[in-house]
Amino acid sequence: MSEPLPEAQVSDFLLNDGHTIPAIGLGTSELTGEAGVEAIAAGISNGYRLLDTAVNYDNEVEVGQAVAAGGVEREQLLVSNKVPGRHHGFEETVASTQESLARLGLDRLDLHLIHWPNPSVDRYVDTWRGLIDAQQRGLVRSIGVSNFTEPMLERLIDETGVTPAVNQVELHPYFPQPELLTFHRALGIRTQSWAPLRRAGSLLSEPVIIDIAKRHEVVPSEVVLRWHHELGSVPLPKSADPARQLLNLDIFDFALEPGEVEAISGLAQGRMQDRDPNAHEEM
Ligand SMILES: NC(=O)C1=CN([C@@H]2O[C@H](COP(=O)(O)OP(=O)(O)OC[C@H]3O[C@@H](n4cnc5c(N)ncnc54)[C@H](OP(=O)(O)O)[C@@H]3O)[C@@H](O)[C@H]2O)C=CC1
Ligand SMILES: O=C(O)C(=O)[C@@H](O)[C@H](O)C(=O)CO
């Protein structure tokens, strides 16, 4: 097993609720079974202190086992989960959170998100009230959302008075979402990036990214993940491979010039797939 990074190399961001969050996390979708436990435990050993999961990843048990076996104090780890669409509703959300804690073998989630707004169902405000209640009961430390648009965020705040700490959204150089990030900054909402490497397809072969990587003597994936950091977002790269997990963590010993950040954002071409939250819904 590779040597874990010194703690100092994974900096933290402040959330609007006064808590902090690591500046990078390990995405865990598709990390299931024994191999999933090993990959997530390797991530913890390699230095990840934020684990991103979801009820719908069917790996809460594996995440819990990795946390138990990862060799790091529980208080040093942030476990982040997501409420699925089929559990939307006030009572349903509280019950869902308690069931998740049982599967994870934890007494608290550090961050809990509404996974998708599902606007046609129109229960995301009730679900948000459920997360507020779960937080007040001490079941969850920080609460947030995922795949929410500006109007949806405004509605949550107008109707409940509670601003999400986080909005986790599809974000990568092909889909830089500058307006949404500006909106988040104005409201003090921390952005998290899902698919931050856009699943490591053509993005890592883009000439502009290769050139910037050569200039900084790093590799393209490090440039892309540093781009997220420069934008103030928390990328959640998923990797089952311990060497690539370590590589993805190694983004805190160089910085991109503003012109480089702008050039990378200039690769914008659209969403990765039909995941517009105004239309795409998941139960
Ligand atoms: N809130 C939401 O609706 C969503 C949340 N998410 C979250 O975001 C996480 C990350 O998103 P995901 O869709 O997995 O996509 P990513 O952009 O993280 O890409 C993951 C893919 O890239 C490969 N990879 C990882 N690191 C490298 C590297 N350094 N060089 C080359 N290839 C690499 C991985 O392969 P390998 O494992 O072999 O390294 C994997 O195939 C998810 O795991 C999940 O936690 C994702 C989608 C939606
Ligand atoms: O992985 C997640 O969290 C999801 O919500 C997925 O369903 C995601 O939207 C997806 O399917 C990406 O291909």
Short mmCIF file of C-alpha atoms and ligand atoms in Angstrom, two decimals:
data_model
loop_
_atom_site.label_atom_id
_atom_site.label_comp_id
_atom_site.label_asym_id
_atom_site.label_seq_id
_atom_site.Cartn_x
_atom_site.Cartn_y
_atom_site.Cartn_z
CA MET A 1 0.00 0.00 0.00
CA SER A 2 1.38 3.45 -0.94
CA GLU A 3 2.42 5.90 1.74
CA PRO A 4 -0.43 8.29 2.67
CA LEU A 5 0.08 11.93 1.81
CA PRO A 6 0.86 14.25 4.72
CA GLU A 7 -2.41 15.73 5.96
CA ALA A 8 -1.28 19.24 5.04
CA GLN A 9 -1.36 18.45 1.34
CA VAL A 10 -5.13 18.10 1.20
CA SER A 11 -6.30 21.60 2.12
CA ASP A 12 -9.82 22.39 3.35
CA PHE A 13 -12.54 24.81 2.35
CA LEU A 14 -14.91 26.58 4.77
CA LEU A 15 -18.64 25.93 4.37
CA ASN A 16 -21.42 28.47 5.07
CA ASP A 17 -22.42 26.50 8.20
CA GLY A 18 -19.01 27.00 9.81
CA HIS A 19 -17.75 23.48 9.15
CA THR A 20 -14.86 22.68 6.79
CA ILE A 21 -14.67 20.25 3.88
CA PRO A 22 -11.57 18.73 2.22
CA ALA A 23 -10.72 20.44 -1.08
CA ILE A 24 -10.93 17.10 -2.91
CA GLY A 25 -12.92 13.90 -2.35
CA LEU A 26 -13.06 10.32 -3.59
CA GLY A 27 -16.02 9.53 -5.81
CA THR A 28 -17.26 6.03 -5.02
CA SER A 29 -19.90 5.26 -7.64
CA GLU A 30 -19.39 1.74 -9.05
CA LEU A 31 -17.04 0.84 -6.16
CA THR A 32 -19.00 -2.13 -4.80
CA GLY A 33 -18.33 -5.56 -3.29
CA GLU A 34 -14.98 -6.66 -1.83
CA ALA A 35 -13.10 -4.83 -4.56
CA GLY A 36 -15.05 -1.71 -3.70
CA VAL A 37 -14.13 -1.95 -0.02
CA GLU A 38 -10.47 -2.40 -0.99
CA ALA A 39 -10.54 0.56 -3.39
CA ILE A 40 -12.22 2.89 -0.88
CA ALA A 41 -9.92 1.75 1.96
CA ALA A 42 -6.95 2.36 -0.36
CA GLY A 43 -8.29 5.85 -0.99
CA ILE A 44 -8.43 6.53 2.75
CA SER A 45 -4.94 5.14 3.21
CA ASN A 46 -3.73 7.26 0.28
CA GLY A 47 -5.01 10.42 1.95
CA TYR A 48 -8.63 11.02 0.91
CA ARG A 49 -10.61 12.46 3.81
CA LEU A 50 -13.89 13.01 1.93
CA LEU A 51 -15.86 10.02 0.58
CA ASP A 52 -18.77 10.71 -1.78
CA THR A 53 -21.45 8.05 -1.91
CA ALA A 54 -25.22 7.82 -2.42
CA VAL A 55 -28.06 5.48 -1.50
CA ASN A 56 -28.32 4.77 -5.23
CA TYR A 57 -24.67 3.61 -5.48
CA ASP A 58 -25.66 0.51 -3.47
CA ASN A 59 -22.31 0.68 -1.65
CA GLU A 60 -23.08 2.25 1.74
CA VAL A 61 -22.13 -1.03 3.46
CA GLU A 62 -18.82 -1.05 1.56
CA VAL A 63 -18.13 2.58 2.45
CA GLY A 64 -18.84 1.81 6.11
CA GLN A 65 -16.53 -1.22 6.05
CA ALA A 66 -13.75 0.84 4.44
CA VAL A 67 -14.15 3.59 7.05
CA ALA A 68 -13.93 0.97 9.79
CA ALA A 69 -10.86 -0.64 8.22
CA GLY A 70 -9.17 2.44 6.70
CA GLY A 71 -6.78 3.03 9.59
CA VAL A 72 -7.82 6.67 10.04
CA GLU A 73 -9.73 8.13 12.99
CA ARG A 74 -13.44 8.55 12.18
CA GLU A 75 -13.29 12.25 13.13
CA GLN A 76 -10.72 12.83 10.37
CA LEU A 77 -13.10 11.50 7.68
CA LEU A 78 -16.11 13.15 6.04
CA VAL A 79 -18.69 10.73 4.74
CA SER A 80 -21.07 12.35 2.26
CA ASN A 81 -24.29 10.68 1.09
CA LYS A 82 -27.34 11.47 -1.07
CA VAL A 83 -31.09 10.99 -0.60
CA PRO A 84 -32.62 9.23 -3.64
CA GLY A 85 -35.70 10.52 -5.41
CA ARG A 86 -37.89 7.68 -4.11
CA HIS A 87 -37.28 8.93 -0.54
CA HIS A 88 -38.35 12.53 -1.20
CA GLY A 89 -40.65 13.99 1.47
CA PHE A 90 -40.18 15.24 5.04
CA GLU A 91 -40.76 12.01 7.01
CA GLU A 92 -39.34 9.86 4.23
CA THR A 93 -36.06 11.80 4.22
CA VAL A 94 -35.55 11.48 7.97
CA ALA A 95 -36.32 7.75 7.83
CA SER A 96 -34.05 7.33 4.79
CA THR A 97 -31.19 9.05 6.63
CA GLN A 98 -31.60 6.75 9.63
CA GLU A 99 -31.59 3.69 7.32
CA SER A 100 -28.43 4.97 5.61
CA LEU A 101 -26.67 5.37 8.97
CA ALA A 102 -27.57 1.78 9.81
CA ARG A 103 -26.11 0.49 6.51
CA LEU A 104 -22.99 2.64 6.92
CA GLY A 105 -22.58 1.65 10.58
CA LEU A 106 -22.19 5.33 11.50
CA ASP A 107 -23.97 7.56 14.01
CA ARG A 108 -23.62 10.66 11.85
CA LEU A 109 -23.28 11.69 8.21
CA ASP A 110 -20.89 14.59 7.68
CA LEU A 111 -22.71 15.82 4.58
CA HIS A 112 -26.04 14.72 3.14
CA LEU A 113 -27.42 15.92 -0.18
CA ILE A 114 -30.66 15.73 -2.14
CA HIS A 115 -29.39 13.65 -5.09
CA TRP A 116 -31.69 15.00 -7.84
CA PRO A 117 -34.46 17.67 -7.50
CA ASN A 118 -37.03 15.71 -9.55
CA PRO A 119 -39.08 18.86 -10.30
CA SER A 120 -42.09 17.00 -11.74
CA VAL A 121 -42.57 15.27 -8.36
CA ASP A 122 -42.23 18.68 -6.67
CA ARG A 123 -41.26 17.40 -3.19
CA TYR A 124 -37.69 18.74 -3.01
CA VAL A 125 -38.65 21.54 -0.58
CA ASP A 126 -40.24 18.96 1.78
CA THR A 127 -37.09 16.87 1.37
CA TRP A 128 -34.95 19.88 2.24
CA ARG A 129 -37.05 20.41 5.39
CA GLY A 130 -36.40 16.74 6.19
CA LEU A 131 -32.64 17.29 5.91
CA ILE A 132 -32.93 20.37 8.16
CA ASP A 133 -34.75 18.20 10.71
CA ALA A 134 -32.16 15.42 10.40
CA GLN A 135 -29.44 18.02 11.00
CA GLN A 136 -31.27 19.35 14.08
CA ARG A 137 -31.53 15.78 15.40
CA GLY A 138 -27.72 15.41 15.03
CA LEU A 139 -28.01 12.72 12.34
CA VAL A 140 -26.21 14.93 9.80
CA ARG A 141 -23.57 17.63 10.24
CA SER A 142 -23.81 19.62 6.96
CA ILE A 143 -26.68 19.54 4.45
CA GLY A 144 -26.74 20.35 0.78
CA VAL A 145 -28.12 19.49 -2.62
CA SER A 146 -26.99 18.08 -5.94
CA ASN A 147 -28.02 18.95 -9.49
CA PHE A 148 -29.98 22.01 -8.38
CA THR A 149 -30.42 25.02 -10.68
CA GLU A 150 -30.38 28.66 -9.59
CA PRO A 151 -34.23 28.92 -9.48
CA MET A 152 -34.42 25.70 -7.43
CA LEU A 153 -31.82 27.02 -4.97
CA GLU A 154 -33.69 30.33 -4.69
CA ARG A 155 -36.94 28.48 -3.95
CA LEU A 156 -35.31 26.41 -1.16
CA ILE A 157 -33.92 29.55 0.48
CA ASP A 158 -37.12 31.59 0.04
CA GLU A 159 -39.37 28.83 1.48
CA THR A 160 -37.14 27.55 4.31
CA GLY A 161 -34.62 30.31 5.06
CA VAL A 162 -31.82 27.71 5.04
CA THR A 163 -29.12 27.94 2.34
CA PRO A 164 -27.53 24.67 1.22
CA ALA A 165 -23.87 24.32 2.23
CA VAL A 166 -23.08 22.50 -1.02
CA ASN A 167 -24.45 22.01 -4.54
CA GLN A 168 -22.81 19.04 -6.27
CA VAL A 169 -23.15 19.40 -10.04
CA GLU A 170 -21.71 18.11 -13.30
CA LEU A 171 -18.61 20.27 -13.75
CA HIS A 172 -15.56 19.80 -15.97
CA PRO A 173 -13.81 21.84 -18.70
CA TYR A 174 -16.35 20.75 -21.31
CA PHE A 175 -19.12 22.02 -19.01
CA PRO A 176 -17.67 24.84 -16.84
CA GLN A 177 -21.01 26.39 -15.72
CA PRO A 178 -19.57 29.91 -15.00
CA GLU A 179 -22.98 31.46 -14.25
CA LEU A 180 -23.88 28.78 -11.70
CA LEU A 181 -20.50 29.10 -9.97
CA THR A 182 -20.93 32.89 -9.76
CA PHE A 183 -24.40 32.31 -8.26
CA HIS A 184 -22.96 29.85 -5.72
CA ARG A 185 -20.26 32.32 -4.68
CA ALA A 186 -22.84 35.09 -4.20
CA LEU A 187 -24.85 32.82 -1.85
CA GLY A 188 -21.87 31.21 -0.09
CA ILE A 189 -22.70 27.77 -1.51
CA ARG A 190 -19.68 25.48 -1.98
CA THR A 191 -19.58 23.84 -5.42
CA GLN A 192 -18.66 20.15 -5.73
CA SER A 193 -17.80 18.74 -9.16
CA TRP A 194 -19.16 15.43 -10.28
CA ALA A 195 -17.51 13.72 -13.27
CA PRO A 196 -14.61 16.17 -12.75
CA LEU A 197 -12.44 14.31 -15.28
CA ARG A 198 -15.48 13.83 -17.56
CA ARG A 199 -14.83 10.14 -17.13
CA ALA A 200 -11.26 10.49 -18.49
CA GLY A 201 -12.24 10.42 -22.14
CA SER A 202 -11.10 12.88 -24.82
CA LEU A 203 -10.70 15.65 -22.23
CA LEU A 204 -7.29 14.37 -21.08
CA SER A 205 -6.03 14.44 -24.69
CA GLU A 206 -6.97 18.06 -25.36
CA PRO A 207 -3.86 19.91 -26.68
CA VAL A 208 -4.43 22.95 -24.45
CA ILE A 209 -4.44 20.71 -21.37
CA ILE A 210 -1.40 18.72 -22.54
CA ASP A 211 0.53 21.98 -23.16
CA ILE A 212 -0.32 23.37 -19.70
CA ALA A 213 0.63 20.04 -18.12
CA LYS A 214 4.05 20.12 -19.82
CA ARG A 215 4.57 23.71 -18.64
CA HIS A 216 3.97 22.68 -15.01
CA GLU A 217 5.67 19.27 -15.34
CA VAL A 218 2.50 17.43 -14.33
CA VAL A 219 0.04 15.21 -16.21
CA PRO A 220 -3.29 16.26 -17.80
CA SER A 221 -5.49 14.82 -15.04
CA GLU A 222 -3.65 16.93 -12.47
CA VAL A 223 -4.21 20.07 -14.58
CA VAL A 224 -7.94 19.32 -14.84
CA LEU A 225 -8.35 18.69 -11.10
CA ARG A 226 -6.29 21.80 -10.27
CA TRP A 227 -8.62 23.77 -12.61
CA HIS A 228 -11.52 22.76 -10.34
CA HIS A 229 -9.55 23.91 -7.29
CA GLU A 230 -8.74 27.27 -8.86
CA LEU A 231 -12.50 27.75 -9.44
CA GLY A 232 -13.17 27.06 -5.74
CA SER A 233 -14.92 23.76 -6.47
CA VAL A 234 -14.34 20.42 -4.70
CA PRO A 235 -13.71 17.76 -7.37
CA LEU A 236 -14.76 14.17 -6.59
CA PRO A 237 -12.67 12.06 -8.95
CA LYS A 238 -13.49 8.37 -8.83
CA SER A 239 -10.70 5.87 -9.22
CA ALA A 240 -10.51 2.20 -8.30
CA ASP A 241 -6.75 2.30 -8.89
CA PRO A 242 -4.57 3.33 -5.89
CA ALA A 243 -1.89 4.87 -8.13
CA ARG A 244 -4.42 7.04 -9.92
CA GLN A 245 -6.04 7.89 -6.59
CA LEU A 246 -2.67 9.24 -5.41
CA LEU A 247 -2.11 11.09 -8.69
CA ASN A 248 -5.51 12.76 -8.34
CA LEU A 249 -4.64 13.96 -4.85
CA ASP A 250 -1.40 15.54 -6.03
CA ILE A 251 -2.81 18.92 -7.06
CA PHE A 252 -1.75 21.19 -4.20
CA ASP A 253 1.90 21.83 -5.05
CA PHE A 254 1.35 23.88 -8.21
CA ALA A 255 -0.99 26.65 -9.35
CA LEU A 256 -2.52 27.60 -12.70
CA GLU A 257 -2.26 31.13 -14.09
CA PRO A 258 -5.60 32.93 -14.57
CA GLY A 259 -5.02 32.79 -18.34
CA GLU A 260 -4.56 29.01 -18.13
CA VAL A 261 -7.79 28.60 -16.16
CA GLU A 262 -9.58 30.68 -18.81
CA ALA A 263 -8.06 28.67 -21.66
CA ILE A 264 -9.21 25.39 -20.07
CA SER A 265 -12.72 26.80 -19.52
CA GLY A 266 -12.66 27.72 -23.22
CA LEU A 267 -13.09 24.00 -24.02
CA ALA A 268 -16.78 24.33 -23.09
CA GLN A 269 -19.07 22.28 -25.32
CA GLY A 270 -21.94 21.14 -23.10
CA ARG A 271 -23.17 18.50 -20.69
CA MET A 272 -21.69 15.01 -20.80
CA GLN A 273 -25.10 13.47 -21.42
CA ASP A 274 -28.81 14.26 -21.00
CA ARG A 275 -28.50 15.21 -17.33
CA ASP A 276 -30.36 18.56 -17.38
CA PRO A 277 -31.89 18.70 -13.86
CA ASN A 278 -34.98 20.43 -15.27
CA ALA A 279 -35.75 17.26 -17.23
CA HIS A 280 -33.64 14.34 -15.93
CA GLU A 281 -35.05 12.68 -12.82
CA GLU A 282 -33.84 9.70 -10.78
CA MET A 283 -35.78 7.73 -8.19
N1 LIG B 1 -24.46 13.90 -7.83
C1 LIG B 1 -24.57 13.26 -8.98
O1 LIG B 1 -25.63 13.25 -9.65
C2 LIG B 1 -23.38 12.52 -9.51
C3 LIG B 1 -22.31 12.29 -8.68
N2 LIG B 1 -21.18 11.63 -9.13
C4 LIG B 1 -20.04 11.47 -8.21
O2 LIG B 1 -18.86 11.96 -8.86
C5 LIG B 1 -17.86 10.91 -8.84
C6 LIG B 1 -16.93 11.06 -10.02
O3 LIG B 1 -17.65 11.08 -11.20
P1 LIG B 1 -17.48 9.92 -12.31
O4 LIG B 1 -18.75 9.94 -13.12
O5 LIG B 1 -17.06 8.69 -11.64
O6 LIG B 1 -16.34 10.43 -13.30
P2 LIG B 1 -14.83 10.93 -13.17
O7 LIG B 1 -14.71 12.16 -13.97
O8 LIG B 1 -14.41 10.94 -11.74
O9 LIG B 1 -14.01 9.79 -13.95
C7 LIG B 1 -13.89 8.52 -13.42
C8 LIG B 1 -13.20 7.67 -14.48
O10 LIG B 1 -11.90 8.21 -14.74
C9 LIG B 1 -10.89 7.23 -14.53
N3 LIG B 1 -9.77 7.93 -13.89
C10 LIG B 1 -9.72 8.39 -12.62
N4 LIG B 1 -8.57 9.04 -12.40
C11 LIG B 1 -7.87 8.99 -13.57
C12 LIG B 1 -6.60 9.47 -13.98
N5 LIG B 1 -5.81 10.17 -13.13
N6 LIG B 1 -6.19 9.23 -15.25
C13 LIG B 1 -6.98 8.55 -16.11
N7 LIG B 1 -8.22 8.06 -15.79
C14 LIG B 1 -8.63 8.28 -14.52
C15 LIG B 1 -11.52 6.18 -13.64
O11 LIG B 1 -10.99 4.90 -13.95
P3 LIG B 1 -10.25 4.05 -12.77
O12 LIG B 1 -11.28 3.82 -11.70
O13 LIG B 1 -9.85 2.79 -13.46
O14 LIG B 1 -9.10 4.86 -12.29
C16 LIG B 1 -12.99 6.24 -14.06
O15 LIG B 1 -13.21 5.43 -15.18
C17 LIG B 1 -18.69 9.65 -8.82
O16 LIG B 1 -17.93 8.53 -8.41
C18 LIG B 1 -19.77 10.03 -7.82
O17 LIG B 1 -19.24 9.92 -6.51
C19 LIG B 1 -21.11 11.18 -10.44
C20 LIG B 1 -22.17 11.38 -11.30
C21 LIG B 1 -23.40 12.06 -10.89
O1 LIG B 2 -23.78 8.73 -10.36
C1 LIG B 2 -24.70 9.46 -9.91
O2 LIG B 2 -24.70 10.05 -8.80
C2 LIG B 2 -25.89 9.66 -10.75
O3 LIG B 2 -26.80 10.43 -10.46
C3 LIG B 2 -25.88 8.92 -12.03
O4 LIG B 2 -27.14 8.44 -12.33
C4 LIG B 2 -25.43 9.86 -13.08
O5 LIG B 2 -26.43 10.82 -13.33
C5 LIG B 2 -25.15 9.15 -14.32
O6 LIG B 2 -25.90 8.31 -14.72
C6 LIG B 2 -23.97 9.57 -15.01
O7 LIG B 2 -23.77 8.73 -16.12
#
